[in-house]
Amino acid sequence: MKHLPLFGNHEYTLGILGGGQLGKMLCQAASNWDIKTAVMDKARDFPAAHLCHRFVVGDFSRYEDVYAFGKSVDLLTIEIENINIEALERLESEGVAVHPSPKTLRIVRDKVKQKEFYQEHGLPVTTFRTFENAAEVKRAVDDGSLSLPFVQKSRSEGYDGRGVLIVRTDEDIKNLIDEPCLAEKLVDIAVEIAVIAARNHHGEIRTFPPVAMHFHPEANLVEYLYAPAGLGPAIEQEAIQLAQATIEAFDMTGLLAVEMFLTEDGNILLNEVAPRPHNSGHHTIESCSVSQFSQHILAISGMPLIRPELLSPAVMTNLLGAEDYSGPVQYEGIDQCLQKGNVHIHLYGKKETRPFRKMGHVTVLDRHLPRAIEKAKFVQEHLIVRT
Ligand SMILES: Nc1ncnc2c1ncn2[C@@H]1O[C@H](COP(=O)(O)OP(=O)(O)O)[C@@H](O)[C@H]1O
Ligand SMILES: [Mg+2]
């Protein structure tokens, strides 16, 4: 890989495919180093549009759009997985630096290929079976070869809980996802953990401290995230080592968010990864010695990485659109929340709210984690996203 002197040098451009909140926060981080950015996404009112040097209206699932955009930048990264891969492969073959690599993206965006990859590399995952559609899954249940409870996951295009169905009862069978999918064992989860790792092309790896994630029961989205995870040094070390082994296995340049399950019987299983900045690292903006966004840019531009240290306990909570509202967004209760002190509010700038849409997040810092949790709960009750 070419070493690109991006810092304070407007001869080179960092290109970001996707202009949502992750693209926006990447632009914010790039701005601290005076790195020139270009972003492509569907419309000029997307969160990242007003923070980049050049915004291109385009569809990242279209070959022509991705190829033309990639040709216009010097280093290309993504904020979302479902980018047109053929275009990324051609760009890479023509010498454009693309991170994460199209090879990694091909594996990651198909949940079956992803899990097969972990099995090949001896990384711990749940057992699973592959199916073409709902009828095939149902037949397996009927002939007794697949027993309840299990978790059905769509092979691709799943995100934020879409494409995941927990099947406990015969009633649930009626709602099976009718797509190519996998079915895996329902794990007795004690807690869900995430570790974000970064690696540059010199092979240097740095990991962020593990976090514990608590999910919103209906939305299947992270509701509260705790840092530190508070699982004890042995388990946290094991989680860090698993994240390191995973990023090594992918031979990645960039950031890899590794989602894991700590089971009730004390084992750690790999759930899935995201080769980019991730919701489970938003708190690092305020709580760590380096943010996940800055670390990603360091990693992909071939710079030395910063050793992430947690400077303060933190709780992150997502601001989701209230259940009964769809339309132009309005926020209520911001001043009340700020009065609590050390409450860091991020509004992504999406114009329209919808039930459970990710509209922003809030990070609360406090020397005492329980107090941070209390404040985050206050934020969830009082900061309302409605129309
Ligand atoms: N095998 C499993 N056992 C128990 N719960 C699971 C299992 N797989 C997924 N889940 C739950 O569903 C959530 C979403 O699944 P995940 O595979 O991470 O899909 P997504 O792409 O939506 O994040 C997980 O964070 C976890 O809470
Ligand atoms: Mg997930």
Short mmCIF file of C-alpha atoms and ligand atoms in Angstrom, two decimals:
data_model
loop_
_atom_site.label_atom_id
_atom_site.label_comp_id
_atom_site.label_asym_id
_atom_site.label_seq_id
_atom_site.Cartn_x
_atom_site.Cartn_y
_atom_site.Cartn_z
CA MET A 1 0.00 0.00 0.00
CA LYS A 2 1.11 3.51 -0.81
CA HIS A 3 1.71 5.70 2.18
CA LEU A 4 -0.50 8.73 1.63
CA PRO A 5 0.48 11.94 3.39
CA LEU A 6 -3.15 12.96 3.96
CA PHE A 7 -2.60 15.07 7.05
CA GLY A 8 -2.83 18.78 6.30
CA ASN A 9 -2.41 18.03 2.62
CA HIS A 10 -5.25 18.87 0.26
CA GLU A 11 -3.59 17.20 -2.72
CA TYR A 12 -5.12 13.94 -1.53
CA THR A 13 -8.73 13.10 -0.74
CA LEU A 14 -10.19 10.54 1.62
CA GLY A 15 -13.38 9.16 0.05
CA ILE A 16 -16.20 7.79 2.21
CA LEU A 17 -19.00 5.70 0.76
CA GLY A 18 -22.11 6.44 2.80
CA GLY A 19 -23.13 9.78 4.29
CA GLY A 20 -25.00 8.70 7.42
CA GLN A 21 -23.94 9.31 11.01
CA LEU A 22 -20.80 7.18 10.74
CA GLY A 23 -19.68 9.10 7.66
CA LYS A 24 -20.43 12.33 9.49
CA MET A 25 -18.31 11.38 12.50
CA LEU A 26 -15.48 10.20 10.21
CA CYS A 27 -15.52 13.65 8.58
CA GLN A 28 -15.40 15.31 11.99
CA ALA A 29 -12.34 13.25 12.93
CA ALA A 30 -10.66 13.89 9.55
CA SER A 31 -11.20 17.61 10.04
CA ASN A 32 -8.98 17.63 13.15
CA TRP A 33 -6.06 16.64 10.92
CA ASP A 34 -7.10 18.89 8.04
CA ILE A 35 -7.72 15.88 5.83
CA LYS A 36 -9.74 16.60 2.72
CA THR A 37 -12.88 14.43 2.47
CA ALA A 38 -15.39 13.45 -0.19
CA VAL A 39 -18.62 11.59 0.59
CA MET A 40 -21.13 9.83 -1.65
CA ASP A 41 -24.73 9.06 -0.75
CA LYS A 42 -28.24 9.49 -2.05
CA ALA A 43 -29.16 13.06 -1.10
CA ARG A 44 -27.64 16.35 -0.07
CA ASP A 45 -29.54 16.46 3.21
CA PHE A 46 -27.74 13.37 4.59
CA PRO A 47 -25.86 13.77 7.92
CA ALA A 48 -22.34 13.94 6.43
CA ALA A 49 -23.15 16.20 3.50
CA HIS A 50 -22.33 19.58 5.03
CA LEU A 51 -19.16 18.40 6.78
CA CYS A 52 -17.18 17.07 3.83
CA HIS A 53 -15.27 19.08 1.24
CA ARG A 54 -17.14 17.45 -1.63
CA PHE A 55 -20.47 15.65 -1.55
CA VAL A 56 -21.44 13.48 -4.50
CA VAL A 57 -25.04 12.41 -5.00
CA GLY A 58 -24.97 8.75 -5.95
CA ASP A 59 -26.08 5.25 -5.11
CA PHE A 60 -23.38 3.14 -3.44
CA SER A 61 -25.04 -0.07 -4.60
CA ARG A 62 -24.55 0.95 -8.28
CA TYR A 63 -21.34 -0.11 -10.04
CA GLU A 64 -20.95 3.08 -12.13
CA ASP A 65 -21.48 5.43 -9.18
CA VAL A 66 -19.00 3.64 -6.90
CA TYR A 67 -16.40 3.29 -9.65
CA ALA A 68 -16.56 6.95 -10.69
CA PHE A 69 -16.42 8.12 -7.07
CA GLY A 70 -13.51 5.80 -6.27
CA LYS A 71 -11.57 7.12 -9.25
CA SER A 72 -11.91 10.66 -7.91
CA VAL A 73 -10.31 9.96 -4.50
CA ASP A 74 -6.94 8.64 -3.24
CA LEU A 75 -8.05 6.48 -0.34
CA LEU A 76 -11.49 4.90 -0.17
CA THR A 77 -13.39 3.71 2.90
CA ILE A 78 -16.99 2.87 3.78
CA GLU A 79 -19.50 3.47 6.54
CA ILE A 80 -21.87 0.70 5.47
CA GLU A 81 -21.36 -2.84 4.09
CA ASN A 82 -23.75 -3.08 1.17
CA ILE A 83 -21.57 -1.24 -1.31
CA ASN A 84 -21.23 -2.51 -4.88
CA ILE A 85 -18.31 -4.93 -4.42
CA GLU A 86 -17.48 -5.47 -8.11
CA ALA A 87 -16.71 -1.75 -8.40
CA LEU A 88 -14.53 -1.85 -5.28
CA GLU A 89 -12.64 -4.86 -6.68
CA ARG A 90 -11.97 -3.09 -9.97
CA LEU A 91 -10.81 0.06 -8.13
CA GLU A 92 -8.47 -2.00 -5.99
CA SER A 93 -7.07 -3.79 -9.04
CA GLU A 94 -6.43 -0.39 -10.60
CA GLY A 95 -4.39 0.74 -7.62
CA VAL A 96 -6.90 2.68 -5.49
CA ALA A 97 -6.38 1.96 -1.78
CA VAL A 98 -9.70 0.48 -0.55
CA HIS A 99 -10.10 -0.26 3.18
CA PRO A 100 -11.71 -2.45 4.33
CA SER A 101 -10.76 -4.61 1.37
CA PRO A 102 -13.46 -5.94 -0.97
CA LYS A 103 -12.29 -9.43 0.04
CA THR A 104 -13.20 -8.78 3.68
CA LEU A 105 -16.51 -7.19 2.68
CA ARG A 106 -17.48 -10.25 0.61
CA ILE A 107 -17.04 -12.49 3.62
CA VAL A 108 -18.62 -10.19 6.17
CA ARG A 109 -21.78 -9.23 4.37
CA ASP A 110 -22.96 -12.80 3.98
CA LYS A 111 -23.64 -14.20 7.45
CA VAL A 112 -23.08 -17.77 6.25
CA LYS A 113 -19.73 -17.01 4.61
CA GLN A 114 -18.78 -15.06 7.72
CA LYS A 115 -19.47 -17.98 10.04
CA GLU A 116 -17.75 -20.47 7.73
CA PHE A 117 -14.72 -18.19 7.78
CA TYR A 118 -14.64 -18.29 11.60
CA GLN A 119 -14.94 -22.10 11.60
CA GLU A 120 -12.05 -22.36 9.12
CA HIS A 121 -9.93 -20.16 11.37
CA GLY A 122 -10.82 -22.01 14.55
CA LEU A 123 -12.72 -19.06 16.03
CA PRO A 124 -15.59 -19.99 18.38
CA VAL A 125 -19.13 -19.66 16.92
CA THR A 126 -22.53 -21.29 17.47
CA THR A 127 -23.42 -24.27 15.31
CA PHE A 128 -25.68 -23.40 12.37
CA ARG A 129 -27.39 -24.71 9.26
CA THR A 130 -28.01 -23.01 5.94
CA PHE A 131 -31.41 -22.76 4.19
CA GLU A 132 -32.75 -21.27 0.95
CA ASN A 133 -36.13 -20.03 2.23
CA ALA A 134 -38.79 -20.21 4.95
CA ALA A 135 -40.34 -23.41 3.58
CA GLU A 136 -37.02 -25.26 3.90
CA VAL A 137 -36.65 -24.10 7.50
CA LYS A 138 -40.19 -25.19 8.27
CA ARG A 139 -39.57 -28.63 6.72
CA ALA A 140 -36.52 -29.07 8.93
CA VAL A 141 -38.61 -28.22 12.00
CA ASP A 142 -41.34 -30.64 10.89
CA ASP A 143 -38.98 -33.53 10.27
CA GLY A 144 -37.35 -32.95 13.65
CA SER A 145 -33.85 -32.16 12.34
CA LEU A 146 -34.11 -28.55 13.58
CA SER A 147 -35.49 -28.07 17.06
CA LEU A 148 -36.91 -25.03 18.82
CA PRO A 149 -35.70 -22.62 20.06
CA PHE A 150 -33.35 -21.29 17.36
CA VAL A 151 -32.39 -18.00 15.75
CA GLN A 152 -33.05 -17.43 12.07
CA LYS A 153 -30.84 -14.89 10.29
CA SER A 154 -31.11 -13.61 6.77
CA ARG A 155 -27.80 -14.23 4.95
CA SER A 156 -27.39 -10.65 3.76
CA GLU A 157 -28.79 -7.15 4.00
CA GLY A 158 -29.55 -7.57 7.68
CA TYR A 159 -28.76 -4.71 10.02
CA ASP A 160 -30.03 -3.22 13.28
CA GLY A 161 -32.00 -6.33 14.10
CA ARG A 162 -33.73 -6.48 10.70
CA GLY A 163 -33.29 -9.95 9.31
CA VAL A 164 -32.99 -11.63 12.71
CA LEU A 165 -35.85 -13.69 14.17
CA ILE A 166 -35.81 -15.56 17.45
CA VAL A 167 -37.98 -18.62 16.98
CA ARG A 168 -39.28 -20.01 20.26
CA THR A 169 -42.80 -21.20 19.50
CA ASP A 170 -44.93 -22.66 16.71
CA GLU A 171 -46.47 -19.20 16.45
CA ASP A 172 -43.04 -17.74 15.56
CA ILE A 173 -42.71 -20.28 12.74
CA LYS A 174 -45.45 -18.36 10.90
CA ASN A 175 -43.20 -15.28 10.80
CA LEU A 176 -40.11 -16.97 9.35
CA ILE A 177 -38.06 -14.76 7.04
CA ASP A 178 -38.53 -16.03 3.48
CA GLU A 179 -34.97 -15.48 2.26
CA PRO A 180 -31.70 -17.41 2.01
CA CYS A 181 -30.79 -17.70 5.67
CA LEU A 182 -29.11 -19.60 8.45
CA ALA A 183 -30.57 -21.06 11.61
CA GLU A 184 -28.37 -21.23 14.69
CA LYS A 185 -28.64 -22.32 18.28
CA LEU A 186 -30.31 -19.85 20.63
CA VAL A 187 -27.50 -18.98 23.02
CA ASP A 188 -28.07 -18.38 26.74
CA ILE A 189 -26.50 -14.95 26.73
CA ALA A 190 -25.27 -13.53 30.04
CA VAL A 191 -24.11 -10.33 28.38
CA GLU A 192 -23.27 -9.09 24.90
CA ILE A 193 -19.78 -7.69 24.53
CA ALA A 194 -18.10 -5.67 21.79
CA VAL A 195 -14.41 -5.08 21.25
CA ILE A 196 -13.22 -2.71 18.55
CA ALA A 197 -9.82 -3.52 17.10
CA ALA A 198 -7.72 -1.49 14.68
CA ARG A 199 -4.88 -2.72 12.48
CA ASN A 200 -2.64 -0.91 10.03
CA HIS A 201 -0.78 -2.47 7.11
CA HIS A 202 2.38 -2.77 9.21
CA GLY A 203 0.40 -5.31 11.28
CA GLU A 204 0.20 -3.10 14.36
CA ILE A 205 -2.99 -3.88 16.32
CA ARG A 206 -4.69 -1.82 19.03
CA THR A 207 -7.92 -2.71 20.79
CA PHE A 208 -10.41 -0.54 22.63
CA PRO A 209 -11.52 -1.68 26.09
CA PRO A 210 -14.45 -4.15 25.91
CA VAL A 211 -17.94 -2.74 26.38
CA ALA A 212 -21.17 -4.39 27.54
CA MET A 213 -24.27 -3.85 25.42
CA HIS A 214 -27.87 -3.94 26.57
CA PHE A 215 -30.49 -4.22 23.87
CA HIS A 216 -33.86 -2.51 23.52
CA PRO A 217 -36.32 -5.40 23.82
CA GLU A 218 -38.53 -4.38 20.87
CA ALA A 219 -36.23 -2.49 18.54
CA ASN A 220 -33.38 -5.05 18.75
CA LEU A 221 -30.99 -2.08 18.92
CA VAL A 222 -28.43 -1.23 21.57
CA GLU A 223 -30.22 0.77 24.25
CA TYR A 224 -27.41 1.19 26.78
CA LEU A 225 -23.72 0.51 26.43
CA TYR A 226 -21.39 0.42 29.42
CA ALA A 227 -17.67 1.10 29.46
CA PRO A 228 -15.95 -0.45 31.31
CA ALA A 229 -17.85 -3.67 30.72
CA GLY A 230 -17.18 -4.77 34.32
CA LEU A 231 -16.68 -8.46 33.52
CA GLY A 232 -13.41 -8.97 35.34
CA PRO A 233 -9.87 -9.03 33.91
CA ALA A 234 -9.86 -12.69 32.80
CA ILE A 235 -12.98 -12.47 30.64
CA GLU A 236 -12.06 -9.04 29.28
CA GLN A 237 -8.61 -10.31 28.32
CA GLU A 238 -10.18 -13.27 26.56
CA ALA A 239 -12.52 -10.93 24.65
CA ILE A 240 -9.60 -8.74 23.61
CA GLN A 241 -7.61 -11.74 22.43
CA LEU A 242 -10.56 -12.99 20.41
CA ALA A 243 -10.89 -9.59 18.73
CA GLN A 244 -7.16 -9.59 17.94
CA ALA A 245 -7.32 -13.09 16.48
CA THR A 246 -10.32 -12.10 14.38
CA ILE A 247 -8.76 -8.97 12.87
CA GLU A 248 -5.60 -11.01 12.15
CA ALA A 249 -7.65 -13.70 10.44
CA PHE A 250 -9.13 -11.10 8.09
CA ASP A 251 -5.66 -9.63 7.53
CA MET A 252 -7.42 -6.29 7.79
CA THR A 253 -6.36 -2.72 7.46
CA GLY A 254 -8.79 -0.48 9.34
CA LEU A 255 -11.27 -0.91 12.14
CA LEU A 256 -13.08 -4.12 13.01
CA ALA A 257 -15.92 -4.10 15.55
CA VAL A 258 -16.29 -7.57 17.01
CA GLU A 259 -19.62 -8.50 18.62
CA MET A 260 -19.48 -11.41 21.06
CA PHE A 261 -21.72 -13.29 23.46
CA LEU A 262 -20.62 -14.16 26.96
CA THR A 263 -22.71 -17.26 27.66
CA GLU A 264 -24.30 -18.15 30.99
CA ASP A 265 -21.74 -20.94 31.35
CA GLY A 266 -18.84 -18.53 30.96
CA ASN A 267 -17.78 -19.05 27.33
CA ILE A 268 -17.19 -16.34 24.78
CA LEU A 269 -18.63 -16.83 21.29
CA LEU A 270 -18.09 -14.67 18.25
CA ASN A 271 -21.41 -13.31 16.95
CA GLU A 272 -20.60 -11.03 14.03
CA VAL A 273 -18.26 -8.26 12.95
CA ALA A 274 -18.45 -4.91 11.22
CA PRO A 275 -15.31 -3.76 9.32
CA ARG A 276 -15.85 -0.06 10.08
CA PRO A 277 -16.70 2.30 12.94
CA HIS A 278 -19.59 0.91 14.96
CA ASN A 279 -22.35 1.97 17.32
CA SER A 280 -20.51 0.22 20.16
CA GLY A 281 -17.63 2.70 19.82
CA HIS A 282 -19.46 6.02 19.84
CA HIS A 283 -18.62 6.64 23.49
CA THR A 284 -14.91 6.69 22.60
CA ILE A 285 -15.32 10.24 21.24
CA GLU A 286 -15.54 11.58 24.79
CA SER A 287 -14.35 8.71 26.97
CA CYS A 288 -11.13 7.47 25.37
CA SER A 289 -7.66 8.74 24.53
CA VAL A 290 -8.56 8.26 20.86
CA SER A 291 -11.96 7.94 19.19
CA GLN A 292 -12.82 4.97 16.98
CA PHE A 293 -13.18 7.40 14.06
CA SER A 294 -9.70 8.88 14.47
CA GLN A 295 -8.22 5.41 14.92
CA HIS A 296 -9.88 4.19 11.73
CA ILE A 297 -8.35 7.05 9.75
CA LEU A 298 -4.91 6.40 11.28
CA ALA A 299 -5.18 2.71 10.43
CA ILE A 300 -6.26 3.11 6.80
CA SER A 301 -3.78 5.88 6.05
CA GLY A 302 -0.83 3.81 7.29
CA MET A 303 -0.09 5.95 10.34
CA PRO A 304 0.93 4.69 13.78
CA LEU A 305 -2.07 3.86 15.95
CA ILE A 306 -2.88 5.41 19.33
CA ARG A 307 -3.20 3.13 22.36
CA PRO A 308 -6.87 3.47 23.40
CA GLU A 309 -7.29 4.11 27.09
CA LEU A 310 -10.58 4.63 28.86
CA LEU A 311 -10.22 8.00 30.58
CA SER A 312 -13.61 7.92 32.27
CA PRO A 313 -16.41 5.40 32.79
CA ALA A 314 -19.12 6.06 30.22
CA VAL A 315 -22.63 5.03 29.27
CA MET A 316 -23.83 5.47 25.71
CA THR A 317 -27.49 5.44 24.81
CA ASN A 318 -29.03 5.66 21.34
CA LEU A 319 -31.65 8.29 20.61
CA LEU A 320 -34.32 6.43 18.69
CA GLY A 321 -37.39 7.91 17.05
CA ALA A 322 -40.38 7.62 19.41
CA GLU A 323 -42.72 4.78 18.57
CA ASP A 324 -45.76 6.70 17.36
CA TYR A 325 -44.16 9.44 15.30
CA SER A 326 -43.13 9.67 11.65
CA GLY A 327 -42.24 12.95 9.96
CA PRO A 328 -40.10 16.08 10.38
CA VAL A 329 -38.13 15.70 13.59
CA GLN A 330 -38.29 17.75 16.78
CA TYR A 331 -36.33 17.20 19.98
CA GLU A 332 -37.68 17.75 23.48
CA GLY A 333 -35.91 17.82 26.82
CA ILE A 334 -32.38 18.66 25.69
CA ASP A 335 -31.87 21.40 28.30
CA GLN A 336 -33.10 19.18 31.13
CA CYS A 337 -30.61 16.50 30.11
CA LEU A 338 -27.70 18.93 29.81
CA GLN A 339 -28.43 20.15 33.34
CA LYS A 340 -27.40 16.73 34.65
CA GLY A 341 -23.79 17.52 33.77
CA ASN A 342 -21.33 15.61 31.57
CA VAL A 343 -24.09 14.62 29.18
CA HIS A 344 -22.78 14.70 25.60
CA ILE A 345 -25.55 14.86 23.02
CA HIS A 346 -25.01 13.98 19.37
CA LEU A 347 -27.84 14.72 16.92
CA TYR A 348 -27.12 13.20 13.52
CA GLY A 349 -29.13 15.72 11.53
CA LYS A 350 -31.62 13.36 9.93
CA LYS A 351 -34.60 15.44 8.81
CA GLU A 352 -37.29 12.84 9.37
CA THR A 353 -37.94 10.63 12.38
CA ARG A 354 -39.54 7.18 12.26
CA PRO A 355 -40.27 4.67 15.02
CA PHE A 356 -36.91 3.36 16.35
CA ARG A 357 -34.84 5.17 13.69
CA LYS A 358 -31.36 6.03 15.03
CA MET A 359 -31.51 9.82 15.26
CA GLY A 360 -28.58 10.44 17.57
CA HIS A 361 -26.77 9.18 20.64
CA VAL A 362 -25.80 10.45 24.05
CA THR A 363 -22.67 9.65 26.02
CA VAL A 364 -22.70 10.24 29.77
CA LEU A 365 -19.39 10.37 31.62
CA ASP A 366 -19.12 9.91 35.36
CA ARG A 367 -16.39 8.63 37.67
CA HIS A 368 -19.04 6.30 39.13
CA LEU A 369 -20.59 4.07 36.49
CA PRO A 370 -23.87 3.57 38.42
CA ARG A 371 -24.36 7.35 38.43
CA ALA A 372 -23.70 7.47 34.68
CA ILE A 373 -26.30 4.72 34.21
CA GLU A 374 -28.84 6.72 36.21
CA LYS A 375 -28.23 9.80 34.10
CA ALA A 376 -28.47 7.81 30.87
CA LYS A 377 -31.85 6.47 32.02
CA PHE A 378 -32.93 10.04 32.72
CA VAL A 379 -31.90 10.94 29.16
CA GLN A 380 -33.92 8.02 27.75
CA GLU A 381 -37.00 9.22 29.63
CA HIS A 382 -36.66 12.94 28.97
CA LEU A 383 -35.00 13.42 25.60
CA ILE A 384 -37.87 12.73 23.22
CA VAL A 385 -37.53 12.44 19.45
CA ARG A 386 -40.89 13.21 17.88
CA THR A 387 -42.61 15.26 15.21
N1 LIG B 1 -27.65 -17.27 18.51
C1 LIG B 1 -28.23 -16.29 19.22
N2 LIG B 1 -28.73 -16.54 20.45
C2 LIG B 1 -29.34 -15.58 21.17
N3 LIG B 1 -29.51 -14.31 20.74
C3 LIG B 1 -29.04 -13.98 19.53
C4 LIG B 1 -28.37 -14.95 18.70
N4 LIG B 1 -28.01 -14.34 17.56
C5 LIG B 1 -28.42 -13.05 17.66
N5 LIG B 1 -29.05 -12.82 18.84
C6 LIG B 1 -29.61 -11.52 19.29
O1 LIG B 1 -30.02 -10.74 18.16
C7 LIG B 1 -29.19 -9.56 18.05
C8 LIG B 1 -28.96 -9.23 16.59
O2 LIG B 1 -28.28 -10.30 15.94
P1 LIG B 1 -27.03 -10.04 15.00
O3 LIG B 1 -26.59 -11.33 14.44
O4 LIG B 1 -26.01 -9.26 15.75
O5 LIG B 1 -27.70 -9.21 13.81
P2 LIG B 1 -27.67 -7.65 13.41
O6 LIG B 1 -27.03 -7.68 12.06
O7 LIG B 1 -29.09 -7.25 13.37
O8 LIG B 1 -26.86 -6.90 14.44
C9 LIG B 1 -27.95 -9.90 18.82
O9 LIG B 1 -27.25 -8.75 19.25
C10 LIG B 1 -28.53 -10.71 19.97
O10 LIG B 1 -29.16 -9.87 20.92
MG MG B 2 -25.24 -7.32 15.55
#
